[in-house]
């Protein structure tokens, strides 16, 4: 219990943020393109509800990616017929050093992602997919597994 | 200045609320159908951003109308190809008794809508369209006209 | 091409709407419970971003279901630890009579869902899952398949 | 540790939902009226961002209250000058039976609200205000107290 | 049918993004200023619902414009009394090469905007205003014209 | 009445914008951290509802601050356990020159914040906290005080 499975140094890097406003495609298409963007390396994809002119509800699609992947992902937005224009900027990003530990719970092993700042762990969260799998296997609520995993983590650390 | 141009008694009535979720039409179409609903008697039409399954951004269209107009407006939602299903319910509604008074400002006459509860005026607001017209004519900010109208109203009442 | 594979009469029925406000659970858990609700018979599940007291962003979860499924789905909301209270109401619902036809496109067969009002087809939309599958198989944009399916449908009907 | 301080039976009751759309008041005023509604017995008050005609961003204010408080709260909405009309409906509500237990943590005593369905505890959450107070006193993150409280609760129950 | 009426080269350029948060003006005023911004050269104006401190619903106004128009549009935001501060940044933008073609439909001529990437058309959409006009003239749903225009476009290209 | 109590020159400066997406923390925690950020020098903190993958409702937290405060505020986001990563950028900001004047109303003295552009006052708004205090003291609606303050301001200037 509690063995280290991965380690990343705390660091700062640059990421690219692509944005485009969509008022002429349905939400189904937006959802489908979102999945494609993740498959091609997007670090994160999210949508923001916005209001455009003439009472038009719309969404802003935001894609966060490595600078070297920006052109490919921008082309996916274009090739999927989602938009005629994409805005782009570079952002600085700070990240906690991440480390995974594994805890034993009554529902099996669950990985905990921890985040370290200046040598001190300041954040810890159970891997959500582990909790979903365990909840299905044991036929309990996902929240029960989340709580059990955090309690097990606290007993150890 | 300040003459009464309309009077409505405070009252309670019933209205119909139609709702439908749209995840397969663009915002342009939603905006266009909204205008059509107003032309056919909708008392109010508004959209709420919602989240549907599979990362699909969507909107819920809400139409408030007289009970006797519900069927016609529901058919517009259907005939415009916006949806395959519409939810419907009856709501009670309370309204302030409304009265319009006209005030003189440096930008011309502006109507003020007042609302009365138990014989006391509890709300007053300049007619927005009057302010927009006056602002264009005098080439000033709409907010300047709004403020002038409220100040004129307060001097009188 | 164009054969009928399913037919439903236009009709009006009643559905149940369950609603609950969530300000103490993360979005991951909300997403996971949403899937469970669909598996247990929910007709639709959607979330609306809302603002609660003390600067708390939150979501309202709405579940539309058959009246006879309401109690089971309400219990899922409770058993998953999502909430301490659920609001419930009955809504009337109008639906277009639905019929599926199949069209041939350069990307294979795609089903089209049509909606009929007073004997006239007023809405038609390609089955989104068919388009996604065909797009993957032919390595084209989903939108290209959607457009091809609609064009094939219009040539025939 | 773990003593019962309050007990409520699981039950179903009726609540009133008041709703009004605001597109002519600023968010500051909405926030201020929200606090007043809570002070006069509102069970919950929340706002939903909506889109109204002519590119107007707006909010829908929703007030959940006991049926006998509806008229007073409706009058507050009117008297504060927020609106000219309020919609109203009665909703059914199901609630978990609630019980508070107190746990000892390294940050002091924290109350846990539990919810019971069919004799089984299905939900438990630390009282947020207790966690905020303890976090201030011990100069730690609120989340650290939340996690400690849940872990203490799980050790005991 | 299908004649070219306009041609633009694919290109990348820089645009200015102005942003300001509004919590003390009503949605009516926001809608009215939005129209003024468009008239003075804004390329796009949109609003995003946001949450501010003390339960205040608000909107963020975003104005996308040419770099040389930024100062004029910023002054409109100020002069209309909407805000005391405006944030500003420069973004890169990629655009598809745009070309308009005209198609014949049963509802008359409709322009189609196409977008080209690396010499291949990757997006095409009917001009929405053309469809609205044709729908009014022929008393049909706007969606019927949109679908007819896309089908006509696909037969030709 | 109308005496100047503060004066700031119109100017342009740079601010830092910190952003992070939260889908694994409840709204209660977000609200609580928001207050802490304000206490440690944030110029503004707001949240935007966003849609993340797998039907996950989420919020984007935005913190606007002086460039020299960015590191401290970023560390608060980390230390409170809200996130594993924060994005950062520098924005230009234009501000109206601000000046406070005090007006006499039937509800006591109220400060008015004015904003000047090119030597002309283009915006004026009552200090909201003054209006809330006066409304409580005189047991009237906050809106009544807001309106009275603006009317008093207009009579003088």
CSV table of C-alpha atoms in Angstrom, one decimal, chain C residues 60-124:
chain,number,residue,atom,x,y,z
C,60,UNK,CA,-29.4,21.6,-11.3
C,61,UNK,CA,-29.8,18.0,-12.4
C,62,UNK,CA,-33.1,17.4,-14.3
C,63,UNK,CA,-34.3,13.9,-15.0
C,64,UNK,CA,-37.3,13.3,-17.3
C,65,UNK,CA,-38.8,9.9,-17.0
C,66,UNK,CA,-42.0,7.9,-17.2
C,67,UNK,CA,-44.2,8.4,-14.2
C,68,UNK,CA,-43.8,4.8,-13.1
C,69,UNK,CA,-39.9,5.1,-13.1
C,70,UNK,CA,-39.8,8.2,-11.0
C,71,UNK,CA,-39.4,6.5,-7.6
C,72,UNK,CA,-36.5,4.2,-8.9
C,73,UNK,CA,-34.6,7.1,-10.4
C,74,UNK,CA,-35.1,9.3,-7.4
C,75,UNK,CA,-33.6,6.5,-5.3
C,76,UNK,CA,-30.6,6.4,-7.5
C,77,UNK,CA,-30.0,10.1,-6.9
C,78,UNK,CA,-30.2,9.5,-3.2
C,79,UNK,CA,-28.2,6.2,-3.1
C,80,UNK,CA,-25.4,7.7,-5.2
C,81,UNK,CA,-25.0,10.3,-2.5
C,82,UNK,CA,-25.7,13.2,-4.8
C,83,UNK,CA,-28.4,15.0,-2.7
C,84,UNK,CA,-30.5,15.2,0.4
C,85,UNK,CA,-33.7,16.2,-1.4
C,86,UNK,CA,-35.4,15.9,-4.8
C,87,UNK,CA,-38.2,18.0,-6.3
C,88,UNK,CA,-40.8,16.3,-8.5
C,89,UNK,CA,-43.6,17.3,-10.9
C,90,UNK,CA,-45.7,15.9,-13.6
C,91,UNK,CA,-45.6,17.6,-17.1
C,92,UNK,CA,-47.7,17.1,-20.2
C,93,UNK,CA,-45.7,16.2,-23.3
C,94,UNK,CA,-46.6,16.4,-27.0
C,95,UNK,CA,-44.6,14.4,-29.5
C,96,UNK,CA,-44.4,14.2,-33.2
C,97,UNK,CA,-45.3,10.8,-34.7
C,98,UNK,CA,-41.8,9.3,-35.4
C,99,UNK,CA,-40.9,7.0,-38.3
C,100,UNK,CA,-37.4,5.9,-39.4
C,101,UNK,CA,-36.5,5.6,-43.0
C,102,UNK,CA,-33.2,4.4,-44.4
C,103,UNK,CA,-31.3,6.2,-47.1
C,104,UNK,CA,-28.3,5.1,-49.2
C,105,UNK,CA,-25.3,7.5,-49.2
C,106,UNK,CA,-21.8,7.3,-50.5
C,107,UNK,CA,-20.9,6.4,-46.9
C,108,UNK,CA,-23.4,3.5,-46.6
C,109,UNK,CA,-26.9,3.3,-45.2
C,110,UNK,CA,-28.0,5.9,-42.7
C,111,UNK,CA,-31.3,6.0,-40.8
C,112,UNK,CA,-33.3,9.2,-40.9
C,113,UNK,CA,-35.7,9.9,-38.0
C,114,UNK,CA,-38.8,11.7,-39.3
C,115,UNK,CA,-41.5,13.5,-37.3
C,116,UNK,CA,-45.1,13.9,-38.6
C,117,UNK,CA,-47.7,16.4,-37.6
C,118,UNK,CA,-51.2,16.2,-39.0
C,119,UNK,CA,-50.1,13.8,-41.7
C,120,UNK,CA,-47.2,15.9,-42.9
C,121,UNK,CA,-43.5,15.3,-42.2
C,122,UNK,CA,-42.2,18.4,-40.5
C,123,UNK,CA,-38.9,17.3,-39.2
C,124,UNK,CA,-36.2,14.9,-40.4
